[in-house]
Amino acid sequence: MPDLLYKLTVNDAIKLDCIGADSLHLKRNDWCIAKNDRYQDNGRVTWVGPVPDGTDISEMPRVQRRATLVDQGKANENNFRSKSLHRSVQQRIDHHKLDMDLRSTHLTYDRKRVICVFTAEHRVDFRDLVKDLNHRLDARVE
């Protein structure tokens, strides 16, 4: 079976383009689990279609399966944890006196990564912040 392109919404700030088998029979608004070489995440399908010609799919995350009720429960727990992590990350940003706005904090489905999305008017050196967060959060920070 040919692969399809799935556009997933992980949260308000994170969108993923993934590939997956047509045999998954996923449609818009279905929840699924996707995996790349570094971590596993969950998302809601926002679009399904053919993979455009010439698309390099070698680095794209792959949809593994439709999310089960257990998966959805874990995802909800992760969303709750993300809110707590958001407060912790904001405290560390304030501690380091960085001029940046934290927009989103996301804990991946497998809990291996914390993905922080921020904006800043000027370039910000946040390397010390990332080291600090990696040490404190027991997960890799991106």
Coordinates of C-alpha atoms in Angstrom, one line a residue:
M1 CA 0.0 0.0 0.0
P2 CA 1.3 3.5 -0.8
D3 CA 2.1 6.0 1.9
L4 CA 0.0 9.0 2.5
L5 CA 0.9 12.4 3.9
Y6 CA -0.7 13.2 7.3
K7 CA -0.7 16.7 8.7
L8 CA -1.0 16.5 12.5
T9 CA -1.6 19.2 15.1
V10 CA 0.2 18.3 18.3
N11 CA -0.7 21.5 20.1
D12 CA -1.3 25.2 19.2
A13 CA 2.3 25.8 18.4
I14 CA 3.5 22.4 17.0
K15 CA 2.4 20.9 13.7
L16 CA 3.9 17.9 12.0
D17 CA 3.9 16.5 8.5
C18 CA 4.1 12.7 8.7
I19 CA 3.9 9.8 6.4
G20 CA 1.9 6.7 7.1
A21 CA 0.3 3.7 5.4
D22 CA -3.1 4.1 3.7
S23 CA -4.1 1.0 5.6
L24 CA -4.3 3.0 8.8
H25 CA -7.6 4.5 7.5
L26 CA -7.1 7.7 9.4
K27 CA -9.3 10.7 8.6
R28 CA -9.5 14.3 9.7
N29 CA -9.8 14.7 13.5
D30 CA -8.6 11.2 14.3
W31 CA -5.9 11.0 17.0
C32 CA -2.8 9.0 16.2
I33 CA 0.8 8.2 17.4
A34 CA 3.7 9.3 15.3
K35 CA 7.4 8.5 15.7
N36 CA 10.6 9.9 14.3
D37 CA 14.1 8.7 15.1
R38 CA 14.3 10.7 18.4
Y39 CA 10.9 10.5 20.1
Q40 CA 7.2 9.5 19.9
D41 CA 4.3 11.9 19.9
N42 CA 0.6 12.1 19.6
G43 CA -1.4 14.4 17.4
R44 CA -4.8 15.1 15.7
V45 CA -5.0 14.6 12.0
T46 CA -5.9 17.8 10.2
W47 CA -5.3 16.7 6.6
V48 CA -4.7 13.5 4.7
G49 CA -3.6 13.2 1.1
P50 CA -1.1 11.8 -1.3
V51 CA 2.6 12.5 -0.8
P52 CA 3.6 15.1 -3.4
D53 CA 6.1 14.0 -6.0
G54 CA 9.7 14.9 -5.1
T55 CA 9.0 15.0 -1.3
D56 CA 11.9 13.7 0.7
I57 CA 10.2 11.4 3.2
S58 CA 13.4 9.9 4.7
E59 CA 13.5 12.4 7.6
M60 CA 9.7 12.7 8.2
P61 CA 8.0 11.2 11.3
R62 CA 6.0 8.1 10.6
V63 CA 2.4 7.5 11.8
Q64 CA 2.5 4.3 13.8
R65 CA -1.1 3.7 14.7
R66 CA -4.5 5.2 15.6
A67 CA -4.4 6.4 19.2
T68 CA -6.2 4.1 21.7
L69 CA -8.1 5.2 24.8
V70 CA -5.0 4.4 26.8
D71 CA -2.9 6.6 24.5
Q72 CA -5.4 9.4 24.8
G73 CA -5.3 9.1 28.6
K74 CA -1.6 9.3 28.6
A75 CA -1.7 12.3 26.2
N76 CA -4.1 14.1 28.5
E77 CA -1.8 13.4 31.5
N78 CA 1.1 14.8 29.5
N79 CA -0.9 17.9 28.6
F80 CA -1.5 18.4 32.4
R81 CA 2.2 17.9 33.1
S82 CA 3.1 20.4 30.3
K83 CA 1.2 23.1 32.1
S84 CA 3.3 22.5 35.2
L85 CA 6.5 22.4 33.0
H86 CA 5.5 25.6 31.4
R87 CA 5.5 27.4 34.8
S88 CA 8.9 25.8 35.7
V89 CA 10.4 26.9 32.3
Q90 CA 9.0 30.4 32.8
Q91 CA 10.6 30.6 36.2
R92 CA 14.0 29.5 34.8
I93 CA 13.7 32.1 32.0
D94 CA 13.1 34.8 34.6
H95 CA 16.0 33.5 36.7
H96 CA 18.3 33.7 33.7
K97 CA 16.9 37.2 32.9
L98 CA 16.3 36.3 29.3
D99 CA 14.2 38.7 27.1
M100 CA 12.0 36.1 25.5
D101 CA 8.3 35.1 25.6
L102 CA 7.5 31.4 26.3
R103 CA 4.6 30.5 23.9
S104 CA 4.2 26.8 24.4
T105 CA 5.7 23.9 26.4
H106 CA 5.0 20.4 25.2
L107 CA 5.9 17.0 26.8
T108 CA 6.2 14.4 24.0
Y109 CA 4.1 11.3 24.2
D110 CA 7.0 9.1 25.3
R111 CA 8.1 11.7 27.8
K112 CA 11.6 11.8 26.5
R113 CA 11.5 15.5 25.3
V114 CA 10.2 18.8 26.4
I115 CA 9.7 21.1 23.5
C116 CA 9.6 24.8 24.3
V117 CA 8.5 27.4 21.7
F118 CA 9.3 31.0 22.4
T119 CA 9.5 34.3 20.6
A120 CA 12.0 37.2 21.1
E121 CA 12.4 40.5 19.4
H122 CA 16.2 40.0 19.3
R123 CA 18.6 37.1 19.2
V124 CA 18.7 35.4 22.6
D125 CA 21.5 33.1 23.8
F126 CA 19.6 30.5 25.7
R127 CA 22.2 27.8 25.9
D128 CA 22.6 28.1 29.7
L129 CA 18.8 27.9 30.0
V130 CA 18.7 24.7 28.1
K131 CA 21.5 23.2 30.2
D132 CA 19.7 24.2 33.3
L133 CA 16.4 22.8 32.1
N134 CA 18.0 19.5 31.0
H135 CA 19.4 19.1 34.4
R136 CA 16.2 19.9 36.3
L137 CA 13.5 18.3 34.1
D138 CA 14.9 14.8 33.6
A139 CA 14.1 15.0 29.9
R140 CA 15.8 16.5 26.9
V141 CA 14.8 20.1 26.2
E142 CA 14.5 21.4 22.6

